[in-house]
């Protein structure tokens, strides 16, 4: 059978075993497409059915979360923890609170997390969890009651050597603190069971900034590898959450010009480039006041708000999608190509549709997949676990320098496995490098 036929055959079986899980199919197809030629050359992996086993989660825990609104009404949400693969270390991966969360979304995220964590070189397995709970419009007390109820079930399934959740969309420092408080109440002990904690109670310096900073560090390596510099590049960023805002901060520090930010309502075009003063305003707006990005445009001249639109029509050198999955489709990719984009560096997980990714590749646009370029967050989470285990705290400089060296290593691995005719296919490089390490471990463990 040809490689293409093998991929089609494998994907047919996977779709049959996991009907209707479209996001999961998309994530698996991307990885399988990269690794299949290499996999077919290795009979030992094939005999051990590594591909079939690695695409089946170790377990999925599904549970009900009941909670009470401020008015005394009862609500019930659904929550999951997908413990995908712990061949390389305790399960590790964020929790997402968003109405769009389904089992398929969490399986795609958990699957991606296996290879991302492998790429960091730290001992971490892959997992993801969350709930279809919508934190928007809820009071802090309601969010607290939800988090406490969720942890009342989740605590049985996690632990510092078992599974260590962190934040993701809708789960920031506030939610992690509520979850951690309830875990301690139930278990009566302090442990590094969650990462992304406040710095005064076991959190790591630079964890908040790590995903966004790491994305810019990766982007700089990718540009340098192809004889380009990051300074003076025009960068279009989507989102205005944790990843987007710290990517913007580091990009400004590197003298790049950030021209867009967005939220689910629309995007802002900052014609002269975002300043530190404006960024400070947006951080306060989003982190403290939980406001909308449209308010930013009202506050500053030269900032235009585009309702219900995505930022990809704005001319840029580098696009950094930092909001959510499949937020950049074929038409967006065409606009970016027409405007001369040279690189797309993913801050979010799987922000490109498969068709958009294919189009960029055909036009020679550099494309860093999230599992490589947004691995900075989980890398510093891994460092937070190490600090908790040793009961010490590293300085900001120490953590930042470790983060930079982990990102440099991930970039080098992508180059090693993705180098092709003077350029680097980062998608193939990241997938093969991440996959190989987990496959080797699974092979060594025998049939488990
Ligand atoms: P936040 O909740 O802090 O921010 C999410 C941002 O994306 C908000 O601006 C939000 O707008 C926007 N957004 C969310 N859903 C949609 C949508 N359907 N359409 C348009 N905009 C949307 O999340 P994070 O910044 O933490 O996460 C962003 C991405 O980065 C996710 O893909 C996540 O998995 C990934 N990631 C995060 C890591 C982390 O450390 N936090 C680590 C690695 C990856 P609004 O407020 O209007 O909803």
PDB file of N, CA, C and O and ligand atoms in Angstrom, residues 96 98 100 109 113 116 128 136 167-171 207-208 211 238-244 262-265 286 291-292 322-325 327 347-350 374-375 377-378, ligand 1:
ATOM      1  N   UNK A  96     -10.098  23.648  30.422  1.00  0.00           N
ATOM      2  CA  UNK A  96     -10.756  24.705  29.644  1.00  0.00           C
ATOM      3  C   UNK A  96     -12.212  24.841  30.084  1.00  0.00           C
ATOM      4  O   UNK A  96     -12.922  23.838  30.174  1.00  0.00           O
ATOM      5  N   UNK A  98     -15.426  26.602  28.671  1.00  0.00           N
ATOM      6  CA  UNK A  98     -16.001  27.345  27.536  1.00  0.00           C
ATOM      7  C   UNK A  98     -17.211  26.548  27.045  1.00  0.00           C
ATOM      8  O   UNK A  98     -17.167  25.318  27.022  1.00  0.00           O
ATOM      9  N   UNK A 100     -18.141  25.816  24.236  1.00  0.00           N
ATOM     10  CA  UNK A 100     -17.857  24.965  23.065  1.00  0.00           C
ATOM     11  C   UNK A 100     -17.118  23.673  23.434  1.00  0.00           C
ATOM     12  O   UNK A 100     -16.803  22.873  22.553  1.00  0.00           O
ATOM     13  N   UNK A 109      -7.206  18.166  22.105  1.00  0.00           N
ATOM     14  CA  UNK A 109      -6.228  18.917  22.900  1.00  0.00           C
ATOM     15  C   UNK A 109      -5.309  17.974  23.680  1.00  0.00           C
ATOM     16  O   UNK A 109      -4.097  18.197  23.772  1.00  0.00           O
ATOM     17  N   UNK A 113      -1.293  17.460  23.267  1.00  0.00           N
ATOM     18  CA  UNK A 113      -0.483  17.677  24.468  1.00  0.00           C
ATOM     19  C   UNK A 113       0.583  16.586  24.644  1.00  0.00           C
ATOM     20  O   UNK A 113       1.670  16.857  25.153  1.00  0.00           O
ATOM     21  N   UNK A 116       3.473  17.725  22.399  1.00  0.00           N
ATOM     22  CA  UNK A 116       4.013  18.996  22.881  1.00  0.00           C
ATOM     23  C   UNK A 116       4.876  18.748  24.116  1.00  0.00           C
ATOM     24  O   UNK A 116       6.007  19.223  24.218  1.00  0.00           O
ATOM     25  N   UNK A 128      -5.875  16.535  29.025  1.00  0.00           N
ATOM     26  CA  UNK A 128      -6.613  17.795  28.929  1.00  0.00           C
ATOM     27  C   UNK A 128      -7.955  17.592  29.614  1.00  0.00           C
ATOM     28  O   UNK A 128      -8.465  16.468  29.662  1.00  0.00           O
ATOM     29  N   UNK A 136     -18.328  33.506  31.416  1.00  0.00           N
ATOM     30  CA  UNK A 136     -18.727  34.887  31.065  1.00  0.00           C
ATOM     31  C   UNK A 136     -20.056  35.249  31.717  1.00  0.00           C
ATOM     32  O   UNK A 136     -21.010  34.481  31.647  1.00  0.00           O
ATOM     33  N   UNK A 167      -4.136  25.835  33.602  1.00  0.00           N
ATOM     34  CA  UNK A 167      -5.191  26.659  33.002  1.00  0.00           C
ATOM     35  C   UNK A 167      -5.264  26.498  31.497  1.00  0.00           C
ATOM     36  O   UNK A 167      -4.438  25.836  30.875  1.00  0.00           O
ATOM     37  N   UNK A 168      -6.268  27.087  30.899  1.00  0.00           N
ATOM     38  CA  UNK A 168      -6.439  27.171  29.445  1.00  0.00           C
ATOM     39  C   UNK A 168      -7.532  28.224  29.244  1.00  0.00           C
ATOM     40  O   UNK A 168      -7.769  29.047  30.149  1.00  0.00           O
ATOM     41  N   UNK A 169      -8.234  28.194  28.134  1.00  0.00           N
ATOM     42  CA  UNK A 169      -9.282  29.189  27.890  1.00  0.00           C
ATOM     43  C   UNK A 169     -10.278  29.191  29.063  1.00  0.00           C
ATOM     44  O   UNK A 169     -10.772  28.135  29.460  1.00  0.00           O
ATOM     45  N   UNK A 170     -10.522  30.364  29.611  1.00  0.00           N
ATOM     46  CA  UNK A 170     -11.507  30.512  30.689  1.00  0.00           C
ATOM     47  C   UNK A 170     -11.003  30.082  32.055  1.00  0.00           C
ATOM     48  O   UNK A 170     -11.725  30.186  33.051  1.00  0.00           O
ATOM     49  N   UNK A 171      -9.782  29.575  32.127  1.00  0.00           N
ATOM     50  CA  UNK A 171      -9.220  29.158  33.420  1.00  0.00           C
ATOM     51  C   UNK A 171      -7.879  29.872  33.610  1.00  0.00           C
ATOM     52  O   UNK A 171      -6.873  29.505  32.996  1.00  0.00           O
ATOM     53  N   UNK A 207       5.269  31.968  34.759  1.00  0.00           N
ATOM     54  CA  UNK A 207       4.277  31.014  34.230  1.00  0.00           C
ATOM     55  C   UNK A 207       3.187  31.764  33.462  1.00  0.00           C
ATOM     56  O   UNK A 207       2.760  31.332  32.394  1.00  0.00           O
ATOM     57  N   UNK A 208       2.745  32.900  34.014  1.00  0.00           N
ATOM     58  CA  UNK A 208       1.686  33.666  33.348  1.00  0.00           C
ATOM     59  C   UNK A 208       2.116  34.082  31.938  1.00  0.00           C
ATOM     60  O   UNK A 208       1.349  34.003  30.991  1.00  0.00           O
ATOM     61  N   UNK A 211       3.590  31.138  27.830  1.00  0.00           N
ATOM     62  CA  UNK A 211       3.126  30.678  26.512  1.00  0.00           C
ATOM     63  C   UNK A 211       3.350  31.764  25.466  1.00  0.00           C
ATOM     64  O   UNK A 211       3.895  31.502  24.385  1.00  0.00           O
ATOM     65  N   UNK A 238      -4.193  37.433  17.054  1.00  0.00           N
ATOM     66  CA  UNK A 238      -5.615  37.303  17.406  1.00  0.00           C
ATOM     67  C   UNK A 238      -5.719  36.923  18.874  1.00  0.00           C
ATOM     68  O   UNK A 238      -4.792  36.367  19.449  1.00  0.00           O
ATOM     69  N   UNK A 239      -6.903  37.220  19.444  1.00  0.00           N
ATOM     70  CA  UNK A 239      -7.123  36.955  20.858  1.00  0.00           C
ATOM     71  C   UNK A 239      -6.649  38.137  21.692  1.00  0.00           C
ATOM     72  O   UNK A 239      -5.909  39.018  21.206  1.00  0.00           O
ATOM     73  N   UNK A 240      -7.101  38.162  22.938  1.00  0.00           N
ATOM     74  CA  UNK A 240      -6.619  39.173  23.885  1.00  0.00           C
ATOM     75  C   UNK A 240      -6.654  38.553  25.278  1.00  0.00           C
ATOM     76  O   UNK A 240      -6.943  39.205  26.268  1.00  0.00           O
ATOM     77  N   UNK A 241      -6.362  37.252  25.296  1.00  0.00           N
ATOM     78  CA  UNK A 241      -6.293  36.530  26.566  1.00  0.00           C
ATOM     79  C   UNK A 241      -4.850  36.353  26.987  1.00  0.00           C
ATOM     80  O   UNK A 241      -3.964  37.098  26.554  1.00  0.00           O
ATOM     81  N   UNK A 242      -4.632  35.343  27.796  1.00  0.00           N
ATOM     82  CA  UNK A 242      -3.304  35.129  28.369  1.00  0.00           C
ATOM     83  C   UNK A 242      -2.227  35.017  27.301  1.00  0.00           C
ATOM     84  O   UNK A 242      -1.205  35.707  27.348  1.00  0.00           O
ATOM     85  N   UNK A 243      -2.431  34.152  26.320  1.00  0.00           N
ATOM     86  CA  UNK A 243      -1.384  33.909  25.326  1.00  0.00           C
ATOM     87  C   UNK A 243      -1.159  35.148  24.463  1.00  0.00           C
ATOM     88  O   UNK A 243      -0.023  35.595  24.255  1.00  0.00           O
ATOM     89  N   UNK A 244      -2.243  35.733  23.960  1.00  0.00           N
ATOM     90  CA  UNK A 244      -2.142  36.872  23.045  1.00  0.00           C
ATOM     91  C   UNK A 244      -1.428  38.061  23.695  1.00  0.00           C
ATOM     92  O   UNK A 244      -0.531  38.666  23.089  1.00  0.00           O
ATOM     93  N   UNK A 262      -7.750  40.739  19.240  1.00  0.00           N
ATOM     94  CA  UNK A 262      -9.176  40.475  19.001  1.00  0.00           C
ATOM     95  C   UNK A 262      -9.828  39.813  20.216  1.00  0.00           C
ATOM     96  O   UNK A 262      -9.145  39.436  21.177  1.00  0.00           O
ATOM     97  N   UNK A 263     -11.148  39.682  20.175  1.00  0.00           N
ATOM     98  CA  UNK A 263     -11.850  38.754  21.069  1.00  0.00           C
ATOM     99  C   UNK A 263     -13.016  38.188  20.273  1.00  0.00           C
ATOM    100  O   UNK A 263     -13.088  38.405  19.046  1.00  0.00           O
ATOM    101  N   UNK A 264     -13.929  37.489  20.937  1.00  0.00           N
ATOM    102  CA  UNK A 264     -14.969  36.818  20.165  1.00  0.00           C
ATOM    103  C   UNK A 264     -15.955  37.808  19.528  1.00  0.00           C
ATOM    104  O   UNK A 264     -16.750  37.428  18.676  1.00  0.00           O
ATOM    105  N   UNK A 265     -15.867  39.098  19.903  1.00  0.00           N
ATOM    106  CA  UNK A 265     -16.754  40.096  19.302  1.00  0.00           C
ATOM    107  C   UNK A 265     -16.208  40.707  18.017  1.00  0.00           C
ATOM    108  O   UNK A 265     -16.969  41.172  17.164  1.00  0.00           O
ATOM    109  N   UNK A 286      -8.898  43.321  30.313  1.00  0.00           N
ATOM    110  CA  UNK A 286      -9.207  41.895  30.165  1.00  0.00           C
ATOM    111  C   UNK A 286      -9.020  41.110  31.462  1.00  0.00           C
ATOM    112  O   UNK A 286      -9.829  40.245  31.797  1.00  0.00           O
ATOM    113  N   UNK A 291     -13.553  43.162  30.395  1.00  0.00           N
ATOM    114  CA  UNK A 291     -14.263  43.959  29.386  1.00  0.00           C
ATOM    115  C   UNK A 291     -14.071  43.421  27.982  1.00  0.00           C
ATOM    116  O   UNK A 291     -13.482  42.361  27.770  1.00  0.00           O
ATOM    117  N   UNK A 292     -14.572  44.174  26.996  1.00  0.00           N
ATOM    118  CA  UNK A 292     -14.504  43.767  25.590  1.00  0.00           C
ATOM    119  C   UNK A 292     -13.423  44.566  24.862  1.00  0.00           C
ATOM    120  O   UNK A 292     -13.161  45.728  25.200  1.00  0.00           O
ATOM    121  N   UNK A 322      -3.749  33.406  18.359  1.00  0.00           N
ATOM    122  CA  UNK A 322      -3.611  33.089  19.792  1.00  0.00           C
ATOM    123  C   UNK A 322      -4.969  32.987  20.479  1.00  0.00           C
ATOM    124  O   UNK A 322      -5.068  33.218  21.691  1.00  0.00           O
ATOM    125  N   UNK A 323      -6.051  32.690  19.726  1.00  0.00           N
ATOM    126  CA  UNK A 323      -7.381  32.647  20.357  1.00  0.00           C
ATOM    127  C   UNK A 323      -7.865  31.206  20.544  1.00  0.00           C
ATOM    128  O   UNK A 323      -7.924  30.706  21.664  1.00  0.00           O
ATOM    129  N   UNK A 324      -8.186  30.523  19.433  1.00  0.00           N
ATOM    130  CA  UNK A 324      -8.830  29.210  19.596  1.00  0.00           C
ATOM    131  C   UNK A 324      -8.643  28.348  18.352  1.00  0.00           C
ATOM    132  O   UNK A 324      -8.049  28.793  17.366  1.00  0.00           O
ATOM    133  N   UNK A 325      -9.196  27.123  18.380  1.00  0.00           N
ATOM    134  CA  UNK A 325      -9.007  26.198  17.249  1.00  0.00           C
ATOM    135  C   UNK A 325      -9.793  26.642  16.018  1.00  0.00           C
ATOM    136  O   UNK A 325     -10.870  27.222  16.132  1.00  0.00           O
ATOM    137  N   UNK A 327      -9.554  28.999  13.894  1.00  0.00           N
ATOM    138  CA  UNK A 327      -9.909  30.422  13.768  1.00  0.00           C
ATOM    139  C   UNK A 327      -9.317  31.041  12.503  1.00  0.00           C
ATOM    140  O   UNK A 327      -9.502  32.235  12.252  1.00  0.00           O
ATOM    141  N   UNK A 347       0.054  30.471  18.523  1.00  0.00           N
ATOM    142  CA  UNK A 347      -0.007  30.580  19.975  1.00  0.00           C
ATOM    143  C   UNK A 347      -1.117  29.693  20.503  1.00  0.00           C
ATOM    144  O   UNK A 347      -0.997  29.066  21.548  1.00  0.00           O
ATOM    145  N   UNK A 348      -2.218  29.605  19.744  1.00  0.00           N
ATOM    146  CA  UNK A 348      -3.344  28.745  20.134  1.00  0.00           C
ATOM    147  C   UNK A 348      -3.065  27.309  19.687  1.00  0.00           C
ATOM    148  O   UNK A 348      -2.106  27.045  18.960  1.00  0.00           O
ATOM    149  N   UNK A 349      -3.915  26.397  20.127  1.00  0.00           N
ATOM    150  CA  UNK A 349      -3.816  25.007  19.694  1.00  0.00           C
ATOM    151  C   UNK A 349      -4.672  24.794  18.453  1.00  0.00           C
ATOM    152  O   UNK A 349      -5.860  25.104  18.462  1.00  0.00           O
ATOM    153  N   UNK A 350      -4.048  24.290  17.375  1.00  0.00           N
ATOM    154  CA  UNK A 350      -4.712  23.984  16.102  1.00  0.00           C
ATOM    155  C   UNK A 350      -5.587  25.154  15.602  1.00  0.00           C
ATOM    156  O   UNK A 350      -6.740  24.955  15.243  1.00  0.00           O
ATOM    157  N   UNK A 374       3.796  26.884  21.060  1.00  0.00           N
ATOM    158  CA  UNK A 374       3.165  27.330  22.314  1.00  0.00           C
ATOM    159  C   UNK A 374       3.530  26.434  23.498  1.00  0.00           C
ATOM    160  O   UNK A 374       2.884  26.479  24.540  1.00  0.00           O
ATOM    161  N   UNK A 375       4.609  25.661  23.353  1.00  0.00           N
ATOM    162  CA  UNK A 375       5.005  24.724  24.418  1.00  0.00           C
ATOM    163  C   UNK A 375       5.630  25.425  25.621  1.00  0.00           C
ATOM    164  O   UNK A 375       5.886  24.792  26.651  1.00  0.00           O
ATOM    165  N   UNK A 377       4.323  27.395  27.744  1.00  0.00           N
ATOM    166  CA  UNK A 377       3.447  27.371  28.922  1.00  0.00           C
ATOM    167  C   UNK A 377       3.602  26.091  29.703  1.00  0.00           C
ATOM    168  O   UNK A 377       3.857  26.101  30.917  1.00  0.00           O
ATOM    169  N   UNK A 378       3.509  24.980  28.989  1.00  0.00           N
ATOM    170  CA  UNK A 378       3.610  23.708  29.714  1.00  0.00           C
ATOM    171  C   UNK A 378       5.046  23.483  30.190  1.00  0.00           C
ATOM    172  O   UNK A 378       5.275  22.855  31.231  1.00  0.00           O
TER     173      UNK A 378
HETATM  174  P1  LIG B   1      -7.927  33.032  27.408  1.00  0.00           P
HETATM  175  O1  LIG B   1      -9.227  32.543  27.914  1.00  0.00           O
HETATM  176  O2  LIG B   1      -7.035  33.795  28.315  1.00  0.00           O
HETATM  177  O3  LIG B   1      -8.147  33.909  26.077  1.00  0.00           O
HETATM  178  C1  LIG B   1      -8.799  33.392  24.977  1.00  0.00           C
HETATM  179  C2  LIG B   1      -8.918  34.495  23.931  1.00  0.00           C
HETATM  180  O4  LIG B   1      -9.414  33.934  22.728  1.00  0.00           O
HETATM  181  C3  LIG B   1      -9.906  35.576  24.334  1.00  0.00           C
HETATM  182  O5  LIG B   1      -9.522  36.793  23.753  1.00  0.00           O
HETATM  183  C4  LIG B   1     -11.209  35.069  23.714  1.00  0.00           C
HETATM  184  O6  LIG B   1     -12.172  36.071  23.464  1.00  0.00           O
HETATM  185  C5  LIG B   1     -10.703  34.494  22.418  1.00  0.00           C
HETATM  186  N1  LIG B   1     -11.589  33.422  21.967  1.00  0.00           N
HETATM  187  C6  LIG B   1     -11.909  32.289  22.626  1.00  0.00           C
HETATM  188  N2  LIG B   1     -12.795  31.554  21.914  1.00  0.00           N
HETATM  189  C7  LIG B   1     -13.010  32.257  20.779  1.00  0.00           C
HETATM  190  C8  LIG B   1     -13.801  32.039  19.638  1.00  0.00           C
HETATM  191  N3  LIG B   1     -14.556  30.924  19.524  1.00  0.00           N
HETATM  192  N4  LIG B   1     -13.776  32.980  18.647  1.00  0.00           N
HETATM  193  C9  LIG B   1     -13.020  34.097  18.757  1.00  0.00           C
HETATM  194  N5  LIG B   1     -12.245  34.358  19.832  1.00  0.00           N
HETATM  195  C10 LIG B   1     -12.233  33.452  20.811  1.00  0.00           C
HETATM  196  O7  LIG B   1      -7.192  31.720  26.840  1.00  0.00           O
HETATM  197  P2  LIG B   1      -5.639  31.489  26.580  1.00  0.00           P
HETATM  198  O8  LIG B   1      -5.010  32.746  26.093  1.00  0.00           O
HETATM  199  O9  LIG B   1      -5.077  30.804  27.760  1.00  0.00           O
HETATM  200  O10 LIG B   1      -5.677  30.404  25.398  1.00  0.00           O
HETATM  201  C11 LIG B   1      -5.736  30.788  24.024  1.00  0.00           C
HETATM  202  C12 LIG B   1      -5.281  29.620  23.162  1.00  0.00           C
HETATM  203  O11 LIG B   1      -3.939  29.249  23.518  1.00  0.00           O
HETATM  204  C13 LIG B   1      -6.103  28.334  23.294  1.00  0.00           C
HETATM  205  O12 LIG B   1      -6.112  27.656  22.057  1.00  0.00           O
HETATM  206  C14 LIG B   1      -5.297  27.516  24.293  1.00  0.00           C
HETATM  207  O13 LIG B   1      -5.547  26.128  24.184  1.00  0.00           O
HETATM  208  C15 LIG B   1      -3.884  27.858  23.844  1.00  0.00           C
HETATM  209  N6  LIG B   1      -2.843  27.637  24.846  1.00  0.00           N
HETATM  210  C16 LIG B   1      -2.893  28.237  26.073  1.00  0.00           C
HETATM  211  C17 LIG B   1      -1.877  28.025  26.988  1.00  0.00           C
HETATM  212  C18 LIG B   1      -1.826  28.758  28.285  1.00  0.00           C
HETATM  213  O14 LIG B   1      -0.789  28.647  28.969  1.00  0.00           O
HETATM  214  N7  LIG B   1      -2.829  29.508  28.686  1.00  0.00           N
HETATM  215  C19 LIG B   1      -0.783  27.083  26.716  1.00  0.00           C
HETATM  216  C20 LIG B   1      -0.764  26.580  25.353  1.00  0.00           C
HETATM  217  C21 LIG B   1      -1.789  26.831  24.493  1.00  0.00           C
HETATM  218  P3  LIG B   1     -13.454  36.205  24.449  1.00  0.00           P
HETATM  219  O15 LIG B   1     -12.904  36.704  25.747  1.00  0.00           O
HETATM  220  O16 LIG B   1     -14.365  37.147  23.762  1.00  0.00           O
HETATM  221  O17 LIG B   1     -14.033  34.817  24.571  1.00  0.00           O
END
